[in-house]
């Protein structure tokens, strides 16, 4: 009898142990969001996991595993490009490996239409219809940019809120504006234009590595910085570039001087935020943190 009691107790203890060592994991993502605006996602778990990944808009984004809360957490920053995304449901997929098993979780995010204004601009005619001799240059620059934007690295070097790129932020043209150059419609504005006289110091919004720097036909003096997990920031129309490809930069480091190079109507700083290949509005993120953004998400249990 005594032996039986003891074995019952041992079984109970074992069961309890199995129960407490069982991992519980969740994903957090919004169920609807505005086209063109950045949103935040997470994977969280009570136990260790590896290879966290989020797939969004046909791109798989490698995340980090960090200590957070009562266990582990992976942060992602995602968005959709106003120039080519239509309103509707889009699938988001999370994956990670835990205890030798691959876990998946997915859902839909409804992307809402958002009205971005239209803008008429007058620029040099060669900046609307470039001369034939410039076409191969434009093509090769667009390939360089495409490669830079596919950069996928870990660890996470971005932390929110970002360092504002200029000491004073006054917008001269918003993200998403439908642009009509000399009467001819062109793609929407893929960043924000900030007032800056030529020669103003431009600071890196996040720590990262320069993945492309040079003088391009339309964008003029350009710098692209990769900050991990598909987060890339870019500056256009620079007069002076102070970094080169491969350089590591600190958050807030001066990387360039603003200017009026490329297709412009006057001096300003063009600032783009690219998340997993999608150009999003960079301005709202300047005054928010990922913690605040996550409060608007929906939590779904995985295991
Ligand atoms: Zn611009």
CSV table of C-alpha atoms and ligand atoms in Angstrom, one decimal:
chain,number,residue,atom,x,y,z
A,1,UNK,CA,0.0,0.0,0.0
A,2,UNK,CA,2.8,2.4,1.0
A,3,UNK,CA,4.7,1.5,-2.2
A,4,UNK,CA,1.6,2.1,-4.3
A,5,UNK,CA,1.2,5.5,-2.7
A,6,UNK,CA,4.8,6.4,-3.4
A,7,UNK,CA,4.6,5.4,-7.0
A,8,UNK,CA,1.4,7.5,-7.5
A,9,UNK,CA,3.2,10.5,-6.0
A,10,UNK,CA,6.2,9.9,-8.3
A,11,UNK,CA,3.9,9.7,-11.4
A,12,UNK,CA,2.1,12.9,-10.3
A,13,UNK,CA,5.5,14.7,-9.9
A,14,UNK,CA,6.6,13.4,-13.4
A,15,UNK,CA,3.3,14.6,-15.0
A,16,UNK,CA,3.7,18.0,-13.3
A,17,UNK,CA,7.3,18.2,-14.6
A,18,UNK,CA,6.2,17.3,-18.2
A,19,UNK,CA,3.5,20.0,-18.0
A,20,UNK,CA,5.8,22.7,-16.7
A,21,UNK,CA,8.6,22.0,-19.3
A,22,UNK,CA,6.1,22.2,-22.2
A,23,UNK,CA,6.7,25.4,-24.1
A,24,UNK,CA,4.0,27.8,-24.9
A,25,UNK,CA,4.5,30.2,-27.9
A,26,UNK,CA,2.6,33.1,-29.5
A,27,UNK,CA,2.7,35.3,-32.5
A,28,UNK,CA,1.5,39.0,-32.5
A,29,UNK,CA,0.4,40.7,-35.7
A,30,UNK,CA,-2.3,43.3,-36.6
A,31,UNK,CA,-5.5,42.0,-38.4
A,32,UNK,CA,-5.8,45.1,-40.4
A,33,UNK,CA,-3.5,48.0,-41.3
A,34,UNK,CA,-3.1,51.0,-43.7
A,35,UNK,CA,-1.3,50.5,-47.0
A,36,UNK,CA,2.1,52.3,-46.8
A,37,UNK,CA,2.4,52.2,-43.0
A,38,UNK,CA,4.9,50.2,-40.9
A,39,UNK,CA,3.6,47.6,-38.4
A,40,UNK,CA,5.3,45.4,-35.9
A,41,UNK,CA,5.1,41.6,-35.3
A,42,UNK,CA,6.6,39.3,-32.7
A,43,UNK,CA,7.1,35.6,-31.9
A,44,UNK,CA,7.3,35.0,-28.2
A,45,UNK,CA,7.9,31.8,-26.2
A,46,UNK,CA,8.4,30.5,-22.7
A,47,UNK,CA,11.3,28.4,-24.0
A,48,UNK,CA,14.3,28.5,-26.4
A,49,UNK,CA,13.7,28.3,-30.2
A,50,UNK,CA,15.8,28.8,-33.3
A,51,UNK,CA,15.5,30.1,-36.9
A,52,UNK,CA,12.5,32.4,-36.4
A,53,UNK,CA,11.2,33.6,-39.8
A,54,UNK,CA,8.3,35.7,-41.0
A,55,UNK,CA,7.1,35.6,-44.6
A,56,UNK,CA,5.2,38.6,-45.9
A,57,UNK,CA,4.7,39.9,-49.5
A,58,UNK,CA,6.7,36.9,-50.9
A,59,UNK,CA,9.8,37.6,-48.8
A,60,UNK,CA,11.1,35.5,-46.0
A,61,UNK,CA,12.6,37.7,-43.2
A,62,UNK,CA,15.1,36.2,-40.8
A,63,UNK,CA,14.5,37.4,-37.2
A,64,UNK,CA,16.6,37.2,-34.0
A,65,UNK,CA,15.9,35.3,-30.8
A,66,UNK,CA,16.3,37.7,-27.8
A,67,UNK,CA,15.6,37.5,-24.1
A,68,UNK,CA,12.4,39.2,-23.3
A,69,UNK,CA,9.5,39.1,-20.8
A,70,UNK,CA,9.3,35.6,-19.2
A,71,UNK,CA,11.2,33.9,-22.1
A,72,UNK,CA,12.3,34.6,-25.6
A,73,UNK,CA,11.1,37.1,-28.2
A,74,UNK,CA,11.7,37.9,-31.9
A,75,UNK,CA,10.8,41.3,-33.3
A,76,UNK,CA,9.9,42.2,-36.9
A,77,UNK,CA,9.1,45.4,-38.7
A,78,UNK,CA,7.0,45.0,-41.8
A,79,UNK,CA,4.9,47.1,-44.2
A,80,UNK,CA,3.4,47.5,-47.7
A,81,UNK,CA,4.5,49.7,-50.6
A,82,UNK,CA,1.8,52.2,-51.6
A,83,UNK,CA,3.1,52.1,-55.2
A,84,UNK,CA,2.1,48.5,-55.9
A,85,UNK,CA,-0.1,47.1,-53.2
A,86,UNK,CA,-3.9,47.1,-53.6
A,87,UNK,CA,-6.4,46.9,-50.6
A,88,UNK,CA,-7.3,43.3,-49.5
A,89,UNK,CA,-6.2,40.4,-47.4
A,90,UNK,CA,-2.6,39.3,-47.4
A,91,UNK,CA,-1.2,36.2,-45.8
A,92,UNK,CA,1.5,36.4,-43.1
A,93,UNK,CA,3.4,33.2,-42.1
A,94,UNK,CA,5.6,32.7,-39.0
A,95,UNK,CA,8.0,29.8,-38.6
A,96,UNK,CA,10.4,28.6,-35.9
A,97,UNK,CA,12.1,25.4,-34.6
A,98,UNK,CA,11.6,24.3,-31.1
A,99,UNK,CA,12.5,21.0,-29.5
A,100,UNK,CA,13.5,19.6,-32.9
A,101,UNK,CA,10.0,20.4,-34.3
A,102,UNK,CA,9.1,23.1,-36.9
A,103,UNK,CA,6.2,25.2,-35.8
A,104,UNK,CA,4.1,27.4,-38.2
A,105,UNK,CA,1.4,30.0,-37.6
A,106,UNK,CA,-0.3,32.1,-40.2
A,107,UNK,CA,-3.1,34.6,-40.6
A,108,UNK,CA,-4.4,37.4,-42.8
A,109,UNK,CA,-3.8,41.1,-42.6
A,110,UNK,CA,-6.4,43.2,-44.3
A,111,UNK,CA,-4.6,46.2,-46.0
A,112,UNK,CA,-6.8,49.2,-46.0
A,113,UNK,CA,-6.8,51.8,-48.7
A,114,UNK,CA,-5.4,55.2,-47.7
A,115,UNK,CA,-5.6,58.4,-49.7
A,116,UNK,CA,-2.3,60.0,-50.4
A,117,UNK,CA,-2.4,63.3,-52.1
A,118,UNK,CA,-1.3,64.1,-55.7
A,119,UNK,CA,1.5,66.6,-56.5
A,120,UNK,CA,2.5,68.4,-59.7
A,121,UNK,CA,6.2,69.1,-60.1
A,122,UNK,CA,8.4,70.8,-62.7
A,123,UNK,CA,11.8,69.4,-63.2
A,124,UNK,CA,14.4,69.4,-66.1
A,125,UNK,CA,12.8,67.5,-69.1
A,126,UNK,CA,15.7,65.0,-69.1
A,127,UNK,CA,14.6,63.9,-65.6
A,128,UNK,CA,11.2,62.9,-67.0
A,129,UNK,CA,12.2,61.3,-70.2
A,130,UNK,CA,15.9,60.5,-69.9
A,131,UNK,CA,18.1,60.7,-73.0
A,132,UNK,CA,18.9,57.3,-74.7
A,133,UNK,CA,22.6,57.4,-73.6
A,134,UNK,CA,21.5,57.4,-69.9
A,135,UNK,CA,19.3,54.3,-70.2
A,136,UNK,CA,22.0,51.7,-69.6
A,137,UNK,CA,23.2,53.7,-66.6
A,138,UNK,CA,19.7,53.9,-65.1
A,139,UNK,CA,19.2,50.2,-65.7
A,140,UNK,CA,22.4,49.2,-64.0
A,141,UNK,CA,21.7,51.5,-61.0
A,142,UNK,CA,18.3,50.0,-60.6
A,143,UNK,CA,19.9,46.5,-60.5
A,144,UNK,CA,22.3,47.7,-57.8
A,145,UNK,CA,19.4,49.1,-55.7
A,146,UNK,CA,17.4,45.8,-56.2
A,147,UNK,CA,20.3,43.8,-54.9
A,148,UNK,CA,20.9,46.1,-51.9
A,149,UNK,CA,17.2,45.9,-51.0
A,150,UNK,CA,17.3,42.1,-51.0
A,151,UNK,CA,19.9,42.2,-48.2
A,152,UNK,CA,18.8,39.9,-45.4
A,153,UNK,CA,21.0,39.8,-42.3
A,154,UNK,CA,20.8,39.1,-38.6
A,155,UNK,CA,21.3,40.3,-35.8
A,156,UNK,CA,18.9,43.1,-35.2
A,157,UNK,CA,20.7,46.4,-35.2
A,158,UNK,CA,17.6,48.6,-35.4
A,159,UNK,CA,16.0,50.0,-32.2
A,160,UNK,CA,13.0,52.2,-31.9
A,161,UNK,CA,12.4,55.0,-32.1
A,162,UNK,CA,15.0,55.8,-34.7
A,163,UNK,CA,17.4,58.8,-34.6
A,164,UNK,CA,15.7,61.5,-36.7
A,165,UNK,CA,18.0,62.0,-39.7
A,166,UNK,CA,18.0,65.8,-39.4
A,167,UNK,CA,18.1,68.0,-36.3
A,168,UNK,CA,14.8,69.6,-37.5
A,169,UNK,CA,12.1,67.7,-39.3
A,170,UNK,CA,9.8,69.8,-41.5
A,171,UNK,CA,8.2,67.9,-44.4
A,172,UNK,CA,8.1,69.4,-47.8
A,173,UNK,CA,6.5,66.4,-49.5
A,174,UNK,CA,4.9,63.4,-47.8
A,175,UNK,CA,5.3,59.7,-48.5
A,176,UNK,CA,2.8,58.2,-51.0
A,177,UNK,CA,2.1,61.3,-53.0
A,178,UNK,CA,1.1,60.5,-56.6
A,179,UNK,CA,3.6,62.5,-58.7
A,180,UNK,CA,3.1,64.2,-62.0
A,181,UNK,CA,6.4,65.4,-63.4
A,182,UNK,CA,6.0,68.2,-66.1
A,183,UNK,CA,2.4,66.9,-66.7
A,184,UNK,CA,3.4,63.2,-66.9
A,185,UNK,CA,2.3,60.8,-64.1
A,186,UNK,CA,5.1,58.7,-62.5
A,187,UNK,CA,5.2,56.3,-59.5
A,188,UNK,CA,4.1,57.5,-56.1
A,189,UNK,CA,6.6,59.1,-53.7
A,190,UNK,CA,8.6,56.3,-52.0
A,191,UNK,CA,9.8,58.3,-49.0
A,192,UNK,CA,9.4,61.6,-47.2
A,193,UNK,CA,11.1,64.9,-48.3
A,194,UNK,CA,12.5,66.9,-45.4
A,195,UNK,CA,13.5,70.6,-45.6
A,196,UNK,CA,17.3,71.0,-45.6
A,197,UNK,CA,19.6,73.5,-47.1
A,198,UNK,CA,22.5,71.9,-49.0
A,199,UNK,CA,25.3,70.7,-46.7
A,200,UNK,CA,23.0,69.8,-43.7
A,201,UNK,CA,24.4,66.8,-41.7
A,202,UNK,CA,22.4,63.6,-42.2
A,203,UNK,CA,22.4,61.0,-39.4
A,204,UNK,CA,21.9,57.2,-39.5
A,205,UNK,CA,18.4,56.4,-38.1
A,206,UNK,CA,19.7,53.0,-36.9
A,207,UNK,CA,23.0,51.3,-36.5
A,208,UNK,CA,23.9,49.2,-39.5
A,209,UNK,CA,26.1,48.5,-42.5
A,210,UNK,CA,26.2,50.5,-45.7
A,211,UNK,CA,25.0,48.3,-48.5
A,212,UNK,CA,25.1,50.8,-51.3
A,213,UNK,CA,26.5,54.3,-51.7
A,214,UNK,CA,26.9,56.4,-54.9
A,215,UNK,CA,25.6,59.0,-57.3
A,216,UNK,CA,22.6,57.8,-59.2
A,217,UNK,CA,20.7,59.3,-62.2
A,218,UNK,CA,17.3,59.9,-60.5
A,219,UNK,CA,18.2,59.6,-56.8
A,220,UNK,CA,21.4,61.6,-57.0
A,221,UNK,CA,23.8,61.1,-54.1
A,222,UNK,CA,22.4,58.0,-52.3
A,223,UNK,CA,23.2,55.9,-49.2
A,224,UNK,CA,21.5,52.7,-48.2
A,225,UNK,CA,22.0,51.2,-44.7
A,226,UNK,CA,21.0,47.7,-43.7
A,227,UNK,CA,20.1,47.3,-40.0
A,228,UNK,CA,19.1,43.7,-40.0
A,229,UNK,CA,15.9,41.7,-40.4
A,230,UNK,CA,15.2,43.3,-43.7
A,231,UNK,CA,15.2,46.9,-42.3
A,232,UNK,CA,16.9,49.3,-44.6
A,233,UNK,CA,17.0,53.1,-44.6
A,234,UNK,CA,18.0,55.2,-47.6
A,235,UNK,CA,18.8,58.9,-48.3
A,236,UNK,CA,18.7,60.5,-51.7
A,237,UNK,CA,19.8,63.8,-53.4
A,238,UNK,CA,22.9,64.1,-51.2
A,239,UNK,CA,25.7,66.6,-52.0
A,240,UNK,CA,28.4,64.7,-50.1
A,241,UNK,CA,28.6,61.0,-49.0
A,242,UNK,CA,30.8,60.3,-46.0
A,243,UNK,CA,30.6,56.5,-45.9
A,244,UNK,CA,31.2,53.7,-48.4
A,245,UNK,CA,29.8,50.3,-49.0
A,246,UNK,CA,30.7,47.8,-46.2
A,247,UNK,CA,31.1,50.5,-43.5
A,248,UNK,CA,29.5,49.9,-40.2
A,249,UNK,CA,27.7,52.9,-38.8
A,250,UNK,CA,26.4,53.7,-35.4
A,251,UNK,CA,22.9,55.0,-34.7
A,252,UNK,CA,23.1,58.8,-35.1
A,253,UNK,CA,26.4,58.8,-36.9
A,254,UNK,CA,26.7,61.5,-39.6
A,255,UNK,CA,26.8,59.6,-42.9
A,256,UNK,CA,26.2,62.3,-45.5
A,257,UNK,CA,25.4,66.0,-46.3
A,258,UNK,CA,22.1,66.8,-47.9
A,259,UNK,CA,21.9,68.4,-51.3
A,260,UNK,CA,19.9,68.8,-54.5
A,261,UNK,CA,21.4,66.1,-56.8
A,262,UNK,CA,19.3,63.9,-59.2
A,263,UNK,CA,15.6,64.6,-60.0
A,264,UNK,CA,14.8,67.5,-57.7
A,265,UNK,CA,13.0,70.8,-57.7
A,266,UNK,CA,15.4,72.2,-55.0
A,267,UNK,CA,17.6,71.2,-52.0
A,268,UNK,CA,16.0,68.8,-49.5
A,269,UNK,CA,16.6,65.4,-47.9
A,270,UNK,CA,14.7,62.4,-49.3
A,271,UNK,CA,14.4,59.7,-46.5
A,272,UNK,CA,13.1,56.2,-47.3
A,273,UNK,CA,12.4,53.3,-45.0
A,274,UNK,CA,12.3,49.9,-46.6
A,275,UNK,CA,11.0,46.9,-44.7
A,276,UNK,CA,11.4,43.5,-46.3
A,277,UNK,CA,11.7,45.2,-49.7
A,278,UNK,CA,8.5,47.4,-49.2
A,279,UNK,CA,9.0,51.2,-49.2
A,280,UNK,CA,6.8,52.5,-46.3
A,281,UNK,CA,6.1,55.9,-44.7
A,282,UNK,CA,9.2,56.6,-42.6
A,283,UNK,CA,7.7,59.5,-40.6
A,284,UNK,CA,5.2,57.9,-38.1
A,285,UNK,CA,8.0,55.6,-36.8
A,286,UNK,CA,10.1,58.6,-35.8
A,287,UNK,CA,7.7,59.3,-32.9
A,288,UNK,CA,6.7,55.8,-31.8
A,289,UNK,CA,8.3,52.6,-30.4
A,290,UNK,CA,7.9,49.0,-31.3
A,291,UNK,CA,6.2,48.4,-27.9
A,292,UNK,CA,3.5,50.9,-28.7
A,293,UNK,CA,3.0,49.5,-32.2
A,294,UNK,CA,2.6,46.0,-30.8
A,295,UNK,CA,-0.3,47.1,-28.6
A,296,UNK,CA,-2.4,47.3,-31.8
A,297,UNK,CA,-1.6,43.7,-32.7
A,298,UNK,CA,-3.6,40.5,-32.1
A,299,UNK,CA,-2.1,37.6,-30.2
A,300,UNK,CA,-2.4,34.1,-31.5
A,301,UNK,CA,-1.2,31.0,-29.7
A,302,UNK,CA,1.0,28.6,-31.6
A,303,UNK,CA,1.8,25.8,-29.1
B,1,LIG,ZN1,11.6,62.5,-52.2
